Coordinates of C-alpha atoms in Angstrom, one line a residue:
M1 CA 0.8 -12.9 18.4
T2 CA -0.8 -9.5 18.4
T3 CA 0.3 -5.9 18.7
E4 CA -1.5 -2.6 18.2
V5 CA 0.4 0.6 17.3
S6 CA -0.4 4.2 16.5
F7 CA 0.4 5.8 13.2
R8 CA 0.3 9.3 11.8
L9 CA -0.7 10.5 8.4
A10 CA 1.8 12.7 6.6
G11 CA 1.4 14.5 3.3
G12 CA -1.5 16.9 3.8
R13 CA -4.4 16.2 1.6
Q14 CA -2.7 13.2 0.0
P15 CA -1.2 11.4 2.9
L16 CA 0.6 8.1 3.6
I17 CA 0.6 6.0 6.8
L18 CA 3.8 6.4 8.9
L19 CA 4.6 4.2 11.9
Q20 CA 7.6 3.4 14.0
A21 CA 9.8 0.3 13.3
S22 CA 13.2 -0.8 14.5
V23 CA 15.7 -2.8 12.5
N24 CA 18.3 -5.1 14.3
G25 CA 17.5 -3.4 17.6
S26 CA 18.5 0.0 16.3
E27 CA 16.8 3.3 17.2
S28 CA 13.4 3.2 15.6
G29 CA 12.4 5.3 12.6
E30 CA 9.3 6.2 10.6
F31 CA 8.3 3.6 8.0
I32 CA 5.5 3.9 5.3
L33 CA 2.9 1.1 5.5
D34 CA 2.9 0.0 1.9
T35 CA 0.9 -3.0 0.7
G36 CA 2.0 -2.1 -2.8
A37 CA 5.7 -2.9 -2.0
G38 CA 6.8 -6.5 -2.5
T39 CA 9.9 -6.0 -0.3
T40 CA 10.4 -4.1 2.9
L41 CA 12.7 -1.2 2.0
L42 CA 15.4 0.6 4.0
T43 CA 17.2 3.8 3.3
T44 CA 21.0 3.5 3.1
Q45 CA 21.1 5.5 6.3
M46 CA 18.9 3.1 8.2
A47 CA 20.7 0.1 6.7
A48 CA 24.0 1.6 8.0
W49 CA 22.6 2.3 11.5
A50 CA 21.2 -1.2 11.7
G51 CA 24.2 -2.9 10.3
V52 CA 22.4 -4.4 7.3
R53 CA 25.0 -5.2 4.7
P54 CA 24.1 -5.4 1.0
T55 CA 24.4 -8.9 -0.5
G56 CA 23.5 -8.2 -4.1
T57 CA 21.3 -6.1 -6.4
K58 CA 18.0 -6.6 -8.1
E59 CA 15.7 -4.7 -10.4
G60 CA 12.2 -3.8 -9.3
T61 CA 9.2 -2.1 -10.9
G62 CA 7.9 1.2 -9.5
A63 CA 5.1 3.5 -10.7
A64 CA 7.7 5.5 -12.7
G65 CA 9.6 2.5 -14.1
R66 CA 12.5 0.3 -13.2
I67 CA 14.4 0.7 -10.0
V68 CA 17.7 -1.0 -9.1
V69 CA 18.1 -1.7 -5.4
Q70 CA 20.6 -3.4 -3.2
T71 CA 19.4 -6.5 -1.5
G72 CA 20.0 -7.7 2.1
Q73 CA 18.5 -9.2 5.2
A74 CA 17.5 -7.8 8.5
H75 CA 18.3 -10.1 11.4
S76 CA 15.2 -8.6 13.2
L77 CA 12.4 -6.2 12.4
M78 CA 10.3 -4.9 15.3
V79 CA 6.9 -3.1 15.2
G80 CA 5.3 -2.6 18.5
E81 CA 5.6 -5.8 20.5
I82 CA 6.2 -8.0 17.5
T83 CA 9.6 -9.0 16.2
L84 CA 10.2 -11.0 13.1
Q85 CA 13.6 -12.6 12.4
D86 CA 15.5 -12.8 9.1
V87 CA 13.4 -10.4 7.0
P88 CA 14.4 -9.9 3.4
V89 CA 14.9 -6.2 2.6
A90 CA 16.0 -3.9 -0.2
I91 CA 18.1 -0.8 0.3
T92 CA 17.4 2.3 -1.7
D93 CA 17.3 6.1 -1.2
D94 CA 14.2 6.3 -3.4
V95 CA 12.4 6.0 -0.1
Q96 CA 13.9 9.4 1.0
R97 CA 12.6 11.0 -2.2
I98 CA 9.0 9.8 -1.4
G99 CA 9.5 11.0 2.2
A100 CA 10.5 14.5 1.0
A101 CA 7.3 14.6 -1.2
I102 CA 5.2 14.2 2.0
G103 CA 7.4 16.3 4.2
A104 CA 8.7 13.5 6.4
S105 CA 12.0 11.9 7.3
V106 CA 11.2 8.4 6.2
Q107 CA 13.6 5.5 6.9
G108 CA 11.9 2.7 5.1
T109 CA 8.7 1.0 4.0
L110 CA 7.0 -2.0 5.5
G111 CA 6.2 -4.2 2.5
Y112 CA 5.0 -7.8 1.8
T113 CA 8.1 -9.5 3.3
F114 CA 6.9 -8.2 6.7
L115 CA 3.1 -7.9 6.2
Q116 CA 2.6 -11.4 4.8
H117 CA 2.5 -13.0 8.2
F118 CA -0.4 -11.0 9.6
R119 CA -3.9 -9.9 9.5
V120 CA -3.3 -6.1 9.2
A121 CA -6.3 -4.1 10.6
I122 CA -6.1 -0.3 9.9
D123 CA -8.4 2.1 11.7
Y124 CA -7.9 5.4 9.9
H125 CA -10.3 7.2 12.3
R126 CA -8.3 6.3 15.4
C127 CA -4.9 6.2 13.6
R128 CA -4.2 2.7 15.0
I129 CA -3.0 -0.5 13.3
Q130 CA -3.2 -4.0 14.7
F131 CA -1.0 -6.8 13.5
D132 CA -2.4 -10.2 14.4
T133 CA -1.6 -13.9 13.6
G134 CA -4.2 -15.6 15.9
V135 CA -7.5 -15.1 14.2
G136 CA -9.4 -16.8 11.4
P137 CA -10.7 -15.2 8.2
D138 CA -13.7 -12.9 8.2
P139 CA -16.6 -14.7 6.4
A140 CA -17.9 -11.3 5.3
G141 CA -14.7 -10.4 3.6
V142 CA -13.7 -10.4 -0.1
R143 CA -11.2 -12.9 -1.3
F144 CA -8.1 -11.5 -2.9
R145 CA -5.2 -12.9 -4.8
L146 CA -1.6 -11.8 -5.0
A147 CA -0.5 -10.7 -8.5
H148 CA 3.0 -12.2 -8.7
P149 CA 5.7 -13.6 -6.3
A150 CA 8.0 -10.7 -7.3
K151 CA 5.3 -8.0 -7.1
P152 CA 2.6 -9.4 -4.7
L153 CA 0.0 -6.7 -5.2
I154 CA -3.4 -7.4 -3.5
L155 CA -5.8 -7.8 -6.4
V156 CA -9.6 -7.6 -6.0
P157 CA -12.6 -7.3 -8.3
A158 CA -14.2 -3.8 -8.3
L159 CA -17.2 -2.1 -9.9
A160 CA -16.6 1.4 -11.3
N161 CA -19.7 3.5 -12.1
G162 CA -21.6 0.2 -11.6
E163 CA -19.7 -1.5 -14.4
G164 CA -17.2 -4.3 -14.3
P165 CA -15.8 -6.2 -12.5
Y166 CA -12.5 -4.5 -13.1
Q167 CA -9.3 -5.6 -11.4
F168 CA -7.9 -3.2 -8.8
A169 CA -4.9 -3.4 -6.4
I170 CA -5.3 -2.4 -2.8
D171 CA -2.3 -0.1 -2.0
T172 CA -1.9 1.7 1.3
G173 CA 1.2 3.3 -0.3
A174 CA -1.0 5.2 -2.7
S175 CA -2.5 8.5 -1.5
T176 CA -5.0 8.8 -4.3
T177 CA -7.0 6.1 -6.2
V178 CA -5.6 5.6 -9.7
I179 CA -7.3 4.3 -12.9
S180 CA -5.8 3.4 -16.2
S181 CA -6.3 5.6 -19.3
E182 CA -8.1 2.7 -20.9
L183 CA -10.6 2.5 -18.1
A184 CA -11.1 6.2 -18.1
R185 CA -12.0 6.0 -21.8
K186 CA -14.5 3.1 -21.1
L187 CA -16.1 5.2 -18.4
H188 CA -16.0 8.4 -20.5
I189 CA -14.0 10.2 -17.8
L190 CA -12.1 13.3 -18.9
G191 CA -9.0 14.2 -16.9
A192 CA -7.6 17.7 -16.2
P193 CA -3.8 18.1 -16.3
V194 CA -2.0 18.2 -13.0
P195 CA 1.6 18.3 -11.8
G196 CA 3.4 14.9 -11.9
M197 CA 2.8 12.4 -9.1
T198 CA 5.6 11.1 -7.0
G199 CA 6.0 7.4 -7.4
G200 CA 8.6 4.6 -7.1
G201 CA 11.4 5.4 -9.4
G202 CA 10.5 9.1 -10.2
T203 CA 7.7 11.3 -11.3
V204 CA 4.6 10.0 -13.0
Q205 CA 2.5 12.1 -15.4
A206 CA -1.2 12.0 -14.7
S207 CA -4.5 13.9 -15.0
A208 CA -7.2 14.3 -12.4
G209 CA -10.8 13.2 -12.7
A210 CA -13.6 11.5 -10.7
I211 CA -15.7 8.4 -11.0
D212 CA -19.3 8.4 -9.8
S213 CA -18.9 5.3 -7.7
L214 CA -16.4 2.7 -6.7
A215 CA -17.4 -0.6 -5.0
I216 CA -15.5 -3.5 -3.7
G217 CA -17.9 -6.2 -2.4
D218 CA -20.4 -4.3 -0.3
A219 CA -18.1 -1.4 0.3
R220 CA -19.0 1.5 -1.9
C221 CA -18.0 5.2 -2.2
E222 CA -19.7 7.9 -4.3
R223 CA -17.9 10.5 -6.3
V224 CA -14.3 9.2 -5.9
A225 CA -11.4 11.5 -7.0
V226 CA -9.0 9.6 -9.2
M227 CA -5.7 10.1 -11.0
I228 CA -5.6 8.8 -14.6
A229 CA -2.2 7.5 -15.5
D230 CA -0.5 5.3 -18.1
F231 CA 1.9 3.6 -15.8
L232 CA -0.6 0.8 -15.0
N233 CA 0.0 -0.8 -18.4
P234 CA 3.7 -1.5 -18.0
L235 CA 3.1 -2.5 -14.4
A236 CA 0.4 -5.0 -15.5
K237 CA 2.9 -6.5 -18.0
A238 CA 5.5 -6.8 -15.2
I239 CA 3.1 -8.7 -12.9
G240 CA 1.5 -10.7 -15.7
A241 CA -2.0 -9.7 -14.7
E242 CA -4.6 -7.1 -15.8
L243 CA -4.6 -4.0 -13.7
D244 CA -7.4 -1.5 -14.2
G245 CA -6.7 0.6 -11.2
I246 CA -5.2 1.1 -7.7
V247 CA -7.3 1.8 -4.6
G248 CA -5.6 4.4 -2.5
Y249 CA -6.1 6.4 0.7
N250 CA -9.0 8.5 -0.5
F251 CA -11.2 5.4 -0.8
L252 CA -9.7 3.3 2.1
R253 CA -10.1 6.1 4.7
E254 CA -13.9 5.6 4.6
F255 CA -13.5 2.1 6.1
R256 CA -11.9 0.1 8.8
V257 CA -9.6 -2.0 6.6
S258 CA -8.6 -5.6 7.4
I259 CA -6.1 -7.3 5.1
D260 CA -5.7 -10.9 6.2
Y261 CA -2.7 -12.1 4.3
P262 CA -2.6 -15.7 5.5
S263 CA -6.3 -16.2 4.5
S264 CA -6.3 -13.9 1.5
V265 CA -9.3 -12.0 2.7
L266 CA -10.0 -8.3 2.6
T267 CA -12.7 -6.8 4.8
L268 CA -13.9 -3.2 4.5
T269 CA -16.2 -2.0 7.3
P270 CA -17.8 1.4 6.9
E271 CA -16.5 3.9 9.4
R272 CA -19.1 5.3 11.7
R273 CA -19.0 9.1 11.7
E274 CA -19.9 10.8 15.0

């Protein structure tokens, strides 16, 4: 089972991936591809259009703190030529606030409850994504683990300024790479104050800096812009795992990214520049 779809980047210099998805056969809307989201999210508008009824509530953890969402289940969720049945979802208008920050009318996010079935291959250069269930793991890839059943962040070892390994999450829903204040101190990185970042649950205070290098396996980037933020500490406590940073768009865009969920393998292939 394979499909390839196009996407667009919205948000200017700090963009997110947006692609079309349809819920319960309804008219499609734009969804954020978010490997940092445990549950696929729908706005209340999309849930109403698609006839997804709330069945309860639950509390989640976003970058800005706790978020209370309604729970439900989509009878079907279609992306390209692939349709999954009975997909757990959460309903929240927090998605609309994130969409407003990137200047887009967003109707949901594709999170782990959808992505877990596929090898997700992202070509940032061509703006194409392939979802595939029929291939084996890439032997050249880096093994990853999922942080927690309730918050299945993709965790990988990374070297920052040649030091480590430190534990980073791979998050296509993050426009900029983030490091913890503790890691910034270890690396002697001084941050400059910036306006708050938009994150799940509200606005996150941060400062801007840069690290000389960031490497995951053989994939390496020099002089990577980062945001330095304290929200990683409570997030680490919520998932029960150390979390030194989050790898976002400004690192991932330099590679063809393959996230093989069934095999727990991440492959980063350097993008050829013409």
